[in-house]
CSV table of C-alpha atoms in Angstrom, one decimal:
chain,number,residue,atom,x,y,z
A,1,MET,CA,-3.7,-37.1,6.4
A,2,ALA,CA,-6.3,-36.9,9.1
A,3,GLY,CA,-5.3,-36.3,12.7
A,4,PRO,CA,-7.3,-37.2,15.8
A,5,GLY,CA,-10.9,-36.2,15.7
A,6,GLY,CA,-10.8,-35.9,11.9
A,7,ALA,CA,-8.6,-32.9,11.9
A,8,ALA,CA,-6.4,-32.6,8.8
A,9,ARG,CA,-2.8,-32.1,9.6
A,10,SER,CA,0.1,-30.7,7.6
A,11,ARG,CA,3.7,-29.8,8.2
A,12,PHE,CA,3.2,-26.2,7.0
A,13,ALA,CA,0.1,-24.0,7.0
A,14,VAL,CA,-0.3,-20.5,5.7
A,15,VAL,CA,-3.2,-18.1,6.4
A,16,GLY,CA,-4.0,-15.5,3.8
A,17,GLY,CA,-4.4,-15.4,0.0
A,18,GLY,CA,-2.7,-12.1,-0.7
A,19,ILE,CA,0.8,-11.6,-2.0
A,20,ALA,CA,2.6,-12.6,1.2
A,21,GLY,CA,0.6,-15.7,1.8
A,22,VAL,CA,0.7,-17.0,-1.8
A,23,THR,CA,4.4,-16.3,-2.1
A,24,CYS,CA,5.1,-18.1,1.2
A,25,ALA,CA,3.0,-21.1,0.2
A,26,GLU,CA,4.6,-21.3,-3.3
A,27,LYS,CA,8.1,-21.2,-1.8
A,28,LEU,CA,7.3,-23.9,0.8
A,29,ALA,CA,5.6,-26.0,-1.9
A,30,ALA,CA,8.8,-25.8,-4.0
A,31,GLU,CA,11.1,-26.6,-1.1
A,32,PHE,CA,9.0,-29.5,0.1
A,33,PRO,CA,7.5,-31.1,-3.0
A,34,SER,CA,6.3,-34.2,-1.0
A,35,GLU,CA,4.6,-32.3,1.8
A,36,ASP,CA,1.1,-30.9,1.6
A,37,ILE,CA,1.0,-27.1,2.2
A,38,PHE,CA,-2.3,-25.8,3.5
A,39,LEU,CA,-3.3,-22.3,2.4
A,40,VAL,CA,-6.3,-21.0,4.3
A,41,THR,CA,-8.0,-18.0,2.7
A,42,ALA,CA,-11.4,-16.4,3.0
A,43,SER,CA,-11.5,-15.2,-0.6
A,44,PRO,CA,-12.3,-17.3,-3.8
A,45,VAL,CA,-9.4,-15.6,-5.6
A,46,ILE,CA,-5.8,-15.4,-4.7
A,47,LYS,CA,-3.2,-12.7,-5.6
A,48,ALA,CA,-0.3,-14.0,-7.7
A,49,VAL,CA,2.9,-12.3,-8.7
A,50,THR,CA,3.4,-12.3,-12.5
A,51,ASN,CA,6.0,-10.8,-14.8
A,52,PHE,CA,8.5,-10.6,-12.0
A,53,LYS,CA,11.6,-8.6,-12.9
A,54,GLN,CA,14.7,-7.9,-10.8
A,55,VAL,CA,15.5,-4.4,-11.8
A,56,SER,CA,18.6,-4.1,-9.7
A,57,LYS,CA,20.0,-5.7,-6.6
A,58,THR,CA,17.2,-4.5,-4.4
A,59,LEU,CA,14.6,-3.1,-6.8
A,60,GLU,CA,12.0,-5.3,-8.2
A,61,GLU,CA,9.0,-4.9,-10.5
A,62,PHE,CA,6.1,-7.2,-10.9
A,63,ASP,CA,2.4,-7.3,-11.8
A,64,VAL,CA,-0.2,-8.6,-9.5
A,65,GLU,CA,-3.0,-10.8,-10.8
A,66,GLU,CA,-6.1,-12.1,-9.2
A,67,GLN,CA,-6.5,-15.7,-10.1
A,68,PRO,CA,-8.9,-18.5,-9.1
A,69,SER,CA,-7.2,-20.6,-6.4
A,70,SER,CA,-7.5,-23.6,-8.7
A,71,LEU,CA,-4.7,-22.1,-10.8
A,72,LEU,CA,-2.4,-22.1,-7.9
A,73,GLU,CA,-3.2,-25.8,-7.1
A,74,LYS,CA,-2.5,-26.6,-10.8
A,75,ARG,CA,0.9,-24.9,-10.6
A,76,TYR,CA,1.7,-26.6,-7.2
A,77,PRO,CA,-0.1,-29.9,-6.8
A,78,ASN,CA,1.0,-30.0,-3.2
A,79,ILE,CA,-0.7,-26.8,-2.2
A,80,ARG,CA,-4.2,-27.4,-0.8
A,81,VAL,CA,-6.3,-24.2,-0.8
A,82,ILE,CA,-8.9,-24.2,2.0
A,83,GLN,CA,-11.5,-21.5,1.3
A,84,SER,CA,-12.7,-20.3,4.6
A,85,GLY,CA,-12.0,-17.6,7.1
A,86,VAL,CA,-10.1,-18.4,10.4
A,87,LYS,CA,-12.3,-18.4,13.4
A,88,GLN,CA,-9.7,-19.1,16.0
A,89,LEU,CA,-6.0,-20.0,16.5
A,90,LYS,CA,-5.1,-22.3,19.3
A,91,SER,CA,-1.3,-21.9,19.2
A,92,ASP,CA,-0.6,-24.1,22.2
A,93,GLU,CA,-2.4,-27.0,20.4
A,94,HIS,CA,-1.0,-26.1,17.0
A,95,LYS,CA,-4.5,-25.9,15.7
A,96,ILE,CA,-6.5,-23.6,13.4
A,97,TYR,CA,-10.3,-23.5,13.5
A,98,THR,CA,-12.0,-22.3,10.4
A,99,GLU,CA,-15.4,-20.5,10.0
A,100,ASP,CA,-16.8,-23.6,8.4
A,101,GLY,CA,-16.3,-25.6,11.5
A,102,LYS,CA,-13.3,-27.6,10.5
A,103,GLU,CA,-9.9,-27.9,12.3
A,104,TYR,CA,-6.4,-28.1,11.0
A,105,ILE,CA,-3.2,-29.1,12.8
A,106,TYR,CA,0.1,-27.7,11.7
A,107,GLU,CA,3.7,-28.0,12.7
A,108,LYS,CA,4.7,-24.6,11.4
A,109,LEU,CA,2.3,-21.8,10.7
A,110,CYS,CA,2.7,-18.5,8.8
A,111,LEU,CA,0.1,-15.7,9.3
A,112,CYS,CA,-0.3,-13.5,6.3
A,113,ALA,CA,-3.8,-12.1,6.8
A,114,GLY,CA,-2.9,-8.6,5.6
A,115,ALA,CA,-4.5,-5.4,6.9
A,116,LYS,CA,-7.8,-3.6,6.4
A,117,PRO,CA,-8.5,0.0,5.6
A,118,LYS,CA,-8.4,2.4,8.6
A,119,LEU,CA,-11.7,4.1,8.1
A,120,ILE,CA,-12.2,7.6,9.6
A,121,VAL,CA,-15.5,6.3,10.9
A,122,GLU,CA,-16.9,2.8,10.9
A,123,GLY,CA,-20.3,1.9,9.6
A,124,ASN,CA,-21.2,5.2,7.9
A,125,PRO,CA,-22.8,4.5,4.5
A,126,TYR,CA,-21.3,7.7,3.0
A,127,VAL,CA,-17.7,6.7,4.0
A,128,LEU,CA,-15.9,4.4,1.6
A,129,GLY,CA,-12.6,2.8,2.4
A,130,ILE,CA,-10.4,2.0,-0.6
A,131,ARG,CA,-8.0,-0.8,-0.5
A,132,ASP,CA,-9.1,-3.8,-2.5
A,133,THR,CA,-10.8,-4.7,-5.7
A,134,ASP,CA,-14.3,-4.9,-4.2
A,135,SER,CA,-14.2,-1.5,-2.7
A,136,ALA,CA,-12.7,0.0,-5.9
A,137,GLN,CA,-15.7,-1.4,-7.8
A,138,ALA,CA,-18.1,0.0,-5.1
A,139,PHE,CA,-16.4,3.3,-5.4
A,140,GLN,CA,-16.8,3.4,-9.2
A,141,LYS,CA,-20.6,2.7,-8.9
A,142,ASN,CA,-20.9,5.6,-6.4
A,143,LEU,CA,-18.8,7.9,-8.5
A,144,ALA,CA,-21.0,7.6,-11.5
A,145,GLN,CA,-23.7,9.7,-9.7
A,146,ALA,CA,-21.3,12.0,-7.8
A,147,GLU,CA,-20.9,15.7,-8.3
A,148,ARG,CA,-18.6,16.3,-5.4
A,149,ILE,CA,-16.5,14.0,-3.2
A,150,VAL,CA,-14.2,14.5,-0.3
A,151,VAL,CA,-11.0,12.5,-0.2
A,152,VAL,CA,-9.2,12.1,3.1
A,153,GLY,CA,-5.7,10.8,3.3
A,154,ASN,CA,-2.3,11.5,1.8
A,155,GLY,CA,-0.8,8.2,0.8
A,156,GLY,CA,-0.3,6.6,-2.6
A,157,ILE,CA,-3.9,5.6,-3.1
A,158,ALA,CA,-5.3,9.0,-2.3
A,159,LEU,CA,-2.8,10.6,-4.7
A,160,GLU,CA,-3.6,8.3,-7.5
A,161,LEU,CA,-7.3,8.6,-6.9
A,162,VAL,CA,-7.3,12.4,-7.0
A,163,TYR,CA,-5.3,12.3,-10.2
A,164,GLU,CA,-7.6,9.8,-11.9
A,165,ILE,CA,-11.0,11.3,-11.1
A,166,GLN,CA,-12.5,13.5,-13.8
A,167,GLY,CA,-15.8,15.3,-14.1
A,168,CYS,CA,-16.4,15.6,-10.4
A,169,GLU,CA,-15.4,18.1,-7.8
A,170,VAL,CA,-12.8,16.8,-5.3
A,171,ILE,CA,-12.1,18.4,-2.0
A,172,TRP,CA,-8.9,16.7,-0.8
A,173,ALA,CA,-8.2,16.9,3.0
A,174,ILE,CA,-4.7,16.2,4.1
A,175,LYS,CA,-3.1,16.5,7.5
A,176,ASP,CA,0.3,17.4,6.0
A,177,LYS,CA,1.6,20.6,4.4
A,178,ALA,CA,2.1,18.9,1.1
A,179,ILE,CA,0.5,16.2,-1.0
A,180,GLY,CA,1.8,12.7,-1.2
A,181,ASN,CA,3.7,12.9,2.1
A,182,THR,CA,4.2,9.2,2.5
A,183,PHE,CA,6.2,9.1,-0.7
A,184,PHE,CA,7.4,12.7,-1.3
A,185,ASP,CA,8.5,15.9,0.2
A,186,SER,CA,7.0,19.2,-0.8
A,187,GLY,CA,9.5,19.6,-3.6
A,188,ALA,CA,8.4,16.4,-5.3
A,189,ALA,CA,4.8,17.5,-4.7
A,190,GLU,CA,5.4,20.8,-6.4
A,191,PHE,CA,7.0,19.0,-9.3
A,192,LEU,CA,3.9,16.8,-9.6
A,193,LEU,CA,1.2,19.4,-8.9
A,194,PRO,CA,1.0,20.9,-12.5
A,195,LYS,CA,0.0,17.4,-13.6
A,196,LEU,CA,-2.8,17.4,-11.1
A,197,THR,CA,-4.3,20.7,-12.2
A,198,ALA,CA,-3.6,20.5,-15.9
A,199,GLU,CA,-7.0,21.1,-17.6
A,200,GLY,CA,-6.4,19.2,-20.8
A,201,ARG,CA,-5.1,15.8,-19.8
A,202,GLU,CA,-2.8,14.2,-22.3
A,203,THR,CA,-3.8,10.6,-22.8
A,204,PRO,CA,-1.8,8.4,-20.5
A,205,ILE,CA,0.7,6.1,-21.9
A,206,GLU,CA,-0.7,2.6,-22.2
A,207,CYS,CA,0.0,1.0,-18.9
A,208,LYS,CA,0.3,-2.7,-18.9
A,209,ARG,CA,-0.2,-3.9,-15.4
A,210,THR,CA,-3.1,-5.6,-13.7
A,211,LYS,CA,-6.5,-5.2,-15.0
A,212,TYR,CA,-8.8,-6.1,-12.1
A,213,THR,CA,-11.6,-8.4,-12.9
A,214,VAL,CA,-13.1,-10.8,-10.5
A,215,GLU,CA,-15.4,-12.7,-12.9
A,216,GLY,CA,-18.7,-13.7,-11.5
A,217,SER,CA,-18.0,-12.6,-8.0
A,218,GLU,CA,-20.4,-9.7,-8.0
A,219,GLU,CA,-22.5,-10.9,-5.1
A,220,LYS,CA,-26.2,-10.0,-5.3
A,221,GLY,CA,-27.7,-7.6,-2.8
A,222,ARG,CA,-24.3,-6.6,-1.4
A,223,PRO,CA,-24.3,-3.0,0.1
A,224,THR,CA,-22.0,-0.7,-1.7
A,225,GLY,CA,-18.8,0.2,0.1
A,226,ALA,CA,-19.1,-2.8,2.5
A,227,SER,CA,-15.6,-2.9,3.8
A,228,ASP,CA,-16.1,-5.6,6.4
A,229,LYS,CA,-15.4,-8.1,3.7
A,230,LEU,CA,-11.7,-8.7,3.5
A,231,GLY,CA,-10.3,-8.5,0.0
A,232,SER,CA,-6.6,-8.3,-0.9
A,233,ALA,CA,-4.8,-5.0,-1.2
A,234,LEU,CA,-4.8,-3.1,-4.4
A,235,GLY,CA,-1.9,-3.1,-6.7
A,236,PRO,CA,0.0,-0.2,-8.2
A,237,ASP,CA,-2.4,0.1,-11.1
A,238,TRP,CA,-5.7,-0.8,-9.6
A,239,HIS,CA,-7.4,2.2,-11.2
A,240,GLU,CA,-6.7,0.9,-14.7
A,241,GLY,CA,-9.8,-0.1,-16.4
A,242,LEU,CA,-12.0,1.6,-13.9
A,243,HIS,CA,-13.8,4.5,-15.5
A,244,LEU,CA,-13.4,7.1,-12.8
A,245,LYS,CA,-15.7,9.8,-14.2
A,246,GLY,CA,-18.3,11.7,-12.2
A,247,THR,CA,-21.3,13.5,-13.5
A,248,LYS,CA,-20.0,16.9,-14.3
A,249,GLU,CA,-18.7,17.6,-17.7
A,250,PHE,CA,-15.5,19.6,-16.9
A,251,SER,CA,-12.3,17.7,-16.5
A,252,HIS,CA,-10.3,18.4,-13.4
A,253,LYS,CA,-11.4,20.1,-10.2
A,254,VAL,CA,-9.4,19.5,-7.2
A,255,HIS,CA,-9.2,21.7,-4.1
A,256,ILE,CA,-6.6,20.8,-1.4
A,257,GLU,CA,-7.3,21.6,2.2
A,258,THR,CA,-3.9,21.2,4.0
A,259,LEU,CA,-3.0,20.7,7.6
A,260,CYS,CA,-6.4,19.5,8.6
A,261,GLU,CA,-8.3,16.4,9.6
A,262,VAL,CA,-12.0,15.4,9.6
A,263,LYS,CA,-13.5,16.6,12.8
A,264,LYS,CA,-17.0,15.3,12.4
A,265,ILE,CA,-19.3,14.0,9.7
A,266,HIS,CA,-22.9,15.3,9.7
A,267,PHE,CA,-25.9,13.7,7.9
A,268,GLN,CA,-28.1,16.1,5.9
A,269,GLN,CA,-30.9,16.2,8.5
A,270,GLU,CA,-28.6,16.9,11.4
A,271,PHE,CA,-26.9,19.6,9.3
A,272,ILE,CA,-30.1,21.4,8.5
A,273,GLN,CA,-31.0,21.4,12.3
A,274,LEU,CA,-27.6,22.9,13.2
A,275,GLN,CA,-28.5,25.8,10.8
A,276,TRP,CA,-24.8,26.1,9.8
A,277,THR,CA,-23.6,27.1,6.4
A,278,SER,CA,-21.3,25.1,4.2
A,279,LEU,CA,-18.9,26.3,1.5
A,280,THR,CA,-19.1,26.1,-2.3
A,281,PHE,CA,-16.2,24.7,-4.3
A,282,PRO,CA,-13.5,27.3,-4.0
A,283,LYS,CA,-13.1,29.5,-7.1
A,284,GLY,CA,-10.3,31.8,-5.9
A,285,GLU,CA,-7.9,32.0,-3.0
A,286,LYS,CA,-10.5,33.4,-0.6
A,287,ASN,CA,-13.4,30.9,-0.4
A,288,VAL,CA,-16.2,32.3,1.7
A,289,GLU,CA,-19.2,31.6,-0.5
A,290,ALA,CA,-22.1,29.8,1.2
A,291,ASP,CA,-23.4,26.7,-0.7
A,292,GLU,CA,-27.0,26.7,-1.7
A,293,VAL,CA,-27.1,23.0,-2.6
A,294,LEU,CA,-28.3,20.4,-0.2
A,295,TRP,CA,-25.8,17.5,0.0
A,296,PRO,CA,-26.4,14.0,1.4
A,297,VAL,CA,-23.5,14.4,3.8
A,298,TYR,CA,-21.3,17.2,5.3
A,299,VAL,CA,-17.7,17.1,6.4
A,300,GLU,CA,-16.6,19.4,9.2
A,301,LEU,CA,-12.8,19.9,9.0
A,302,SER,CA,-10.6,20.7,11.9
A,303,ASN,CA,-9.7,24.1,10.3
A,304,GLY,CA,-13.4,25.1,10.7
A,305,LYS,CA,-14.5,24.7,7.1
A,306,ILE,CA,-17.5,22.7,6.2
A,307,TYR,CA,-18.2,21.1,2.8
A,308,GLY,CA,-21.1,19.1,1.6
A,309,CYS,CA,-20.6,16.2,-0.7
A,310,ASN,CA,-22.0,13.0,-2.1
A,311,PHE,CA,-19.6,10.8,-0.2
A,312,ILE,CA,-16.3,10.6,1.5
A,313,VAL,CA,-13.4,8.4,0.5
A,314,SER,CA,-11.2,7.3,3.4
A,315,ALA,CA,-7.7,6.5,2.1
A,316,THR,CA,-6.1,6.9,5.5
A,317,GLY,CA,-3.8,3.8,5.6
A,318,VAL,CA,-4.4,0.4,7.1
A,319,VAL,CA,-4.7,-1.6,10.3
A,320,PRO,CA,-3.1,-5.0,10.5
A,321,ASN,CA,-5.8,-7.7,10.5
A,322,VAL,CA,-4.9,-9.5,13.7
A,323,GLU,CA,-8.4,-9.9,15.2
A,324,PRO,CA,-9.1,-13.6,14.7
A,325,PHE,CA,-5.6,-14.6,16.0
A,326,LEU,CA,-5.3,-12.7,19.3
A,327,ASP,CA,-7.9,-14.4,21.4
A,328,GLY,CA,-6.3,-16.8,23.8
A,329,ASN,CA,-2.8,-16.3,22.3
A,330,ASN,CA,-0.2,-14.2,23.9
A,331,PHE,CA,1.2,-12.4,20.8
A,332,ALA,CA,3.6,-9.6,21.2
A,333,VAL,CA,2.0,-6.7,19.3
A,334,GLY,CA,3.7,-3.7,17.8
A,335,GLU,CA,2.6,0.0,18.3
A,336,ASP,CA,1.0,-0.1,14.8
A,337,GLY,CA,-1.1,-3.1,15.8
A,338,GLY,CA,0.9,-5.7,13.9
A,339,LEU,CA,2.2,-9.0,15.2
A,340,LYS,CA,5.9,-8.4,16.1
A,341,VAL,CA,8.3,-10.6,14.2
A,342,ASP,CA,12.1,-11.1,14.8
A,343,LYS,CA,14.7,-11.2,12.0
A,344,HIS,CA,13.5,-14.7,11.1
A,345,MET,CA,9.9,-13.6,10.7
A,346,HIS,CA,9.1,-15.5,13.9
A,347,THR,CA,6.3,-14.1,16.2
A,348,SER,CA,6.6,-14.3,19.9
A,349,LEU,CA,4.8,-17.7,19.9
A,350,PRO,CA,6.5,-21.0,19.1
A,351,ASP,CA,6.2,-22.3,15.5
A,352,VAL,CA,4.1,-19.2,14.4
A,353,PHE,CA,5.6,-16.9,11.8
A,354,ALA,CA,4.0,-13.9,10.1
A,355,ALA,CA,4.7,-11.9,7.0
A,356,GLY,CA,3.3,-8.9,5.0
A,357,ASP,CA,0.9,-6.2,6.3
A,358,ILE,CA,-0.1,-8.2,9.4
A,359,CYS,CA,3.4,-8.1,10.9
A,360,THR,CA,5.6,-5.5,12.5
A,361,ALA,CA,9.3,-5.8,11.9
A,362,ALA,CA,10.7,-5.8,15.4
A,363,TRP,CA,14.3,-6.5,14.6
A,364,GLU,CA,17.0,-3.8,14.7
A,365,PRO,CA,16.8,-2.7,11.0
A,366,SER,CA,19.6,-1.7,8.7
A,367,PRO,CA,20.1,2.1,8.9
A,368,VAL,CA,18.6,2.5,5.4
A,369,TRP,CA,15.7,0.0,5.6
A,370,HIS,CA,12.3,0.6,7.1
A,371,GLN,CA,9.0,-1.2,7.0
A,372,MET,CA,6.2,0.1,4.8
A,373,ARG,CA,3.1,-1.8,4.0
A,374,LEU,CA,3.7,-2.2,0.3
A,375,TRP,CA,3.4,-5.0,-2.2
A,376,THR,CA,7.1,-5.4,-2.7
A,377,GLN,CA,7.6,-5.9,1.0
A,378,ALA,CA,4.7,-8.4,1.2
A,379,ARG,CA,6.4,-10.5,-1.5
A,380,GLN,CA,9.9,-10.3,0.0
A,381,MET,CA,8.6,-11.1,3.5
A,382,GLY,CA,6.4,-14.0,2.3
A,383,TRP,CA,9.4,-15.5,0.4
A,384,TYR,CA,11.8,-15.0,3.3
A,385,ALA,CA,9.3,-16.3,5.9
A,386,ALA,CA,9.0,-19.6,3.9
A,387,LYS,CA,12.8,-19.9,3.9
A,388,CYS,CA,12.9,-19.3,7.6
A,389,MET,CA,10.2,-21.9,8.2
A,390,ALA,CA,12.1,-24.4,6.1
A,391,ALA,CA,15.4,-23.7,7.9
A,392,ASP,CA,13.6,-24.0,11.3
A,393,ALA,CA,11.9,-27.3,10.3
A,394,LEU,CA,15.3,-28.7,9.1
A,395,GLY,CA,17.2,-27.3,12.1
A,396,GLU,CA,19.4,-25.1,9.8
A,397,SER,CA,20.5,-21.5,10.4
A,398,ILE,CA,19.7,-18.8,7.9
A,399,ASP,CA,21.0,-15.3,7.1
A,400,MET,CA,18.8,-12.2,6.9
A,401,ASP,CA,17.6,-11.7,3.4
A,402,PHE,CA,19.4,-9.1,1.3
A,403,SER,CA,16.1,-7.3,0.4
A,404,PHE,CA,16.1,-6.0,4.0
A,405,GLU,CA,19.4,-4.2,3.6
A,406,LEU,CA,18.0,-1.3,1.7
A,407,PHE,CA,14.5,0.1,1.4
A,408,ALA,CA,13.7,0.2,-2.3
A,409,HIS,CA,10.4,0.7,-4.1
A,410,ILE,CA,9.5,1.4,-7.6
A,411,THR,CA,6.0,2.6,-8.6
A,412,LYS,CA,4.2,5.1,-10.9
A,413,PHE,CA,2.5,8.3,-10.0
A,414,PHE,CA,0.8,10.5,-12.5
A,415,ASN,CA,2.4,8.5,-15.3
A,416,TYR,CA,5.9,9.2,-14.0
A,417,LYS,CA,8.2,6.4,-13.0
A,418,VAL,CA,9.0,6.9,-9.3
A,419,VAL,CA,11.8,5.2,-7.4
A,420,VAL,CA,12.4,5.7,-3.7
A,421,LEU,CA,15.5,4.4,-2.0
A,422,GLY,CA,16.6,4.2,1.7
A,423,ARG,CA,15.6,7.1,3.9
A,424,TYR,CA,14.2,9.0,1.0
A,425,ASN,CA,12.3,11.4,3.2
A,426,ALA,CA,15.2,11.7,5.7
A,427,GLN,CA,13.1,9.5,8.1
A,428,GLY,CA,14.7,9.5,11.5
A,429,LEU,CA,17.7,11.5,10.5
A,430,GLY,CA,16.7,14.6,12.6
A,431,SER,CA,18.0,17.9,11.3
A,432,ASP,CA,21.5,16.5,10.8
A,433,HIS,CA,21.2,16.0,7.0
A,434,GLU,CA,21.2,17.9,3.8
A,435,LEU,CA,19.3,17.6,0.5
A,436,ILE,CA,20.6,17.9,-3.0
A,437,LEU,CA,18.0,18.5,-5.7
A,438,ARG,CA,17.8,18.5,-9.4
A,439,CYS,CA,14.6,19.3,-11.1
A,440,THR,CA,13.7,19.7,-14.8
A,441,LYS,CA,10.1,20.9,-15.0
A,442,GLY,CA,7.8,18.3,-16.6
A,443,HIS,CA,10.7,15.9,-17.1
A,444,GLU,CA,12.5,14.7,-13.9
A,445,TYR,CA,12.9,15.3,-10.2
A,446,VAL,CA,16.0,14.0,-8.4
A,447,LYS,CA,16.6,14.4,-4.7
A,448,VAL,CA,19.3,12.8,-2.6
A,449,VAL,CA,19.5,12.8,1.2
A,450,MET,CA,23.0,13.2,2.5
A,451,GLN,CA,24.4,12.8,6.0
A,452,ASN,CA,28.1,13.3,6.8
A,453,GLY,CA,29.0,13.1,3.2
A,454,ARG,CA,27.2,9.8,2.7
A,455,MET,CA,24.1,9.1,0.7
A,456,MET,CA,21.2,7.9,2.9
A,457,GLY,CA,18.3,8.0,0.6
A,458,ALA,CA,16.9,9.2,-2.8
A,459,VAL,CA,13.7,10.0,-4.7
A,460,LEU,CA,13.9,9.7,-8.5
A,461,ILE,CA,10.9,10.8,-10.5
A,462,GLY,CA,10.9,10.4,-14.3
A,463,GLU,CA,13.4,8.4,-16.5
A,464,THR,CA,16.5,9.3,-14.6
A,465,ASP,CA,18.5,6.0,-15.0
A,466,LEU,CA,20.2,6.8,-11.7
A,467,GLU,CA,18.7,4.0,-9.6
A,468,GLU,CA,21.5,1.5,-9.8
A,469,THR,CA,24.2,4.0,-9.1
A,470,PHE,CA,22.4,5.5,-6.2
A,471,GLU,CA,21.5,2.1,-4.8
A,472,ASN,CA,25.2,1.2,-4.8
A,473,LEU,CA,26.2,4.5,-3.2
A,474,ILE,CA,23.7,4.1,-0.4
A,475,LEU,CA,24.7,0.4,0.2
A,476,ASN,CA,28.4,1.0,0.2
A,477,GLN,CA,28.2,4.2,2.2
A,478,MET,CA,31.1,5.8,0.3
A,479,ASP,CA,32.2,9.2,1.4
A,480,LEU,CA,31.0,11.6,-1.3
A,481,SER,CA,31.9,15.0,0.4
A,482,ALA,CA,34.4,15.7,-2.3
A,483,TYR,CA,31.7,15.9,-5.0
A,484,GLY,CA,29.4,18.3,-3.2
A,485,GLU,CA,26.6,19.6,-5.4
A,486,ASP,CA,28.3,18.1,-8.4
A,487,LEU,CA,26.9,14.8,-7.4
A,488,LEU,CA,23.8,15.9,-9.4
A,489,ASN,CA,25.4,18.0,-12.0
A,490,PRO,CA,23.7,17.0,-15.3
A,491,ASP,CA,27.0,17.6,-17.2
A,492,ILE,CA,28.9,15.1,-15.2
A,493,ASP,CA,28.0,11.5,-16.0
A,494,ILE,CA,27.9,10.2,-12.4
A,495,GLU,CA,27.6,6.5,-13.5
A,496,ASP,CA,31.1,6.7,-14.9
A,497,TYR,CA,32.5,7.5,-11.5
A,498,PHE,CA,30.8,4.7,-9.6
A,499,ASP,CA,30.3,1.5,-11.4
């Protein structure tokens, strides 16, 4: 219904068409079938969770599908999708102003506007940020002509990218000692490395997850790599169906430069004037050969090495997308730039909640849970935020959701199933912990993090079938000192002990 001055009003409004926003709107729509739920989103497509499967108490698997927003409105007739960006939030008036000049009045609002790629430099045509479907497509176009690229970053997307690229030289610059630091330690990296450098790649097992197609949304005359447009984040299999092949005929050429960051990026003209020399793609351990080729762009690394390339992929994490909401509102903001939320997903402003990548969990977390900007957490937070908004609206109290008891994430790297639980990298445990490892080359890698005889975290790579047992052991904090190394003894069926 229309409010004063023609503003539409609703009891609940949600901003953002990604996983957190859509999950939140769906849950609210189900809880309040007679209320209109506004979902404000800048994109013509929304991200929907499909094939949801609860694998264990805390582990969940699902696919993510891009769908036209009309499908969401079909599923929930009381969701009204408003396709426009938010220009301003006036929280004291409970009003949202959209880019298209309209205003909406809400009683309770949930901000789920996600995050955007943290680019090493803004506005450089040779630097591409990878986070959403649009940029993945731009990336593919550019790769078709590329002979060498530099990948910067050490998270999941960089890892997958480097693994998938064929027929193109890749210089991979990471600030850590080992690859995949956000998900793994150096042991897991060593286990996975042979996969990365294997010359003959076995054909990957058919992977049935999202195939990304945004039909008819290729806007004409759009610059490649334009990352100012906000899309939704990529899913675990975003590279499926993208033909990541460069121009060179050989299969896999990856050179990793560790413990370094990008110091400066030079355009070709500038580089010629400096009269510096850059390096060829390393052939052996000692790479000191000067490159004769002229490249469009040059990357100067903090370790003093310079490489020319066709372009640079910045896969260096994300920044919460808080811009349109800060102006005139006194939000408490976390160190990582997100809107601080308490244990009921409430921001510091009355009636404003937040969920997903835009928010920063500011409650005292369970000792084995931490926030990570992942799809699973976006879904859990969106769902829980809707429950909190409902409870708030009805004046009821609500308990913290169980999914925040234990950090649990399931994904795939290099075609291996990967499960990470609790403080899988001993985050925040200092030196007071020990690791127990079991590794069968090419088959599985199991690592548990122990502290005072109790299991605090685990990494499981491969088909280990240990996730439920370990989840229970971490949740119930049972004293396991008596088992020592036998905890991972392959001859002892650990599940029989702890059921």
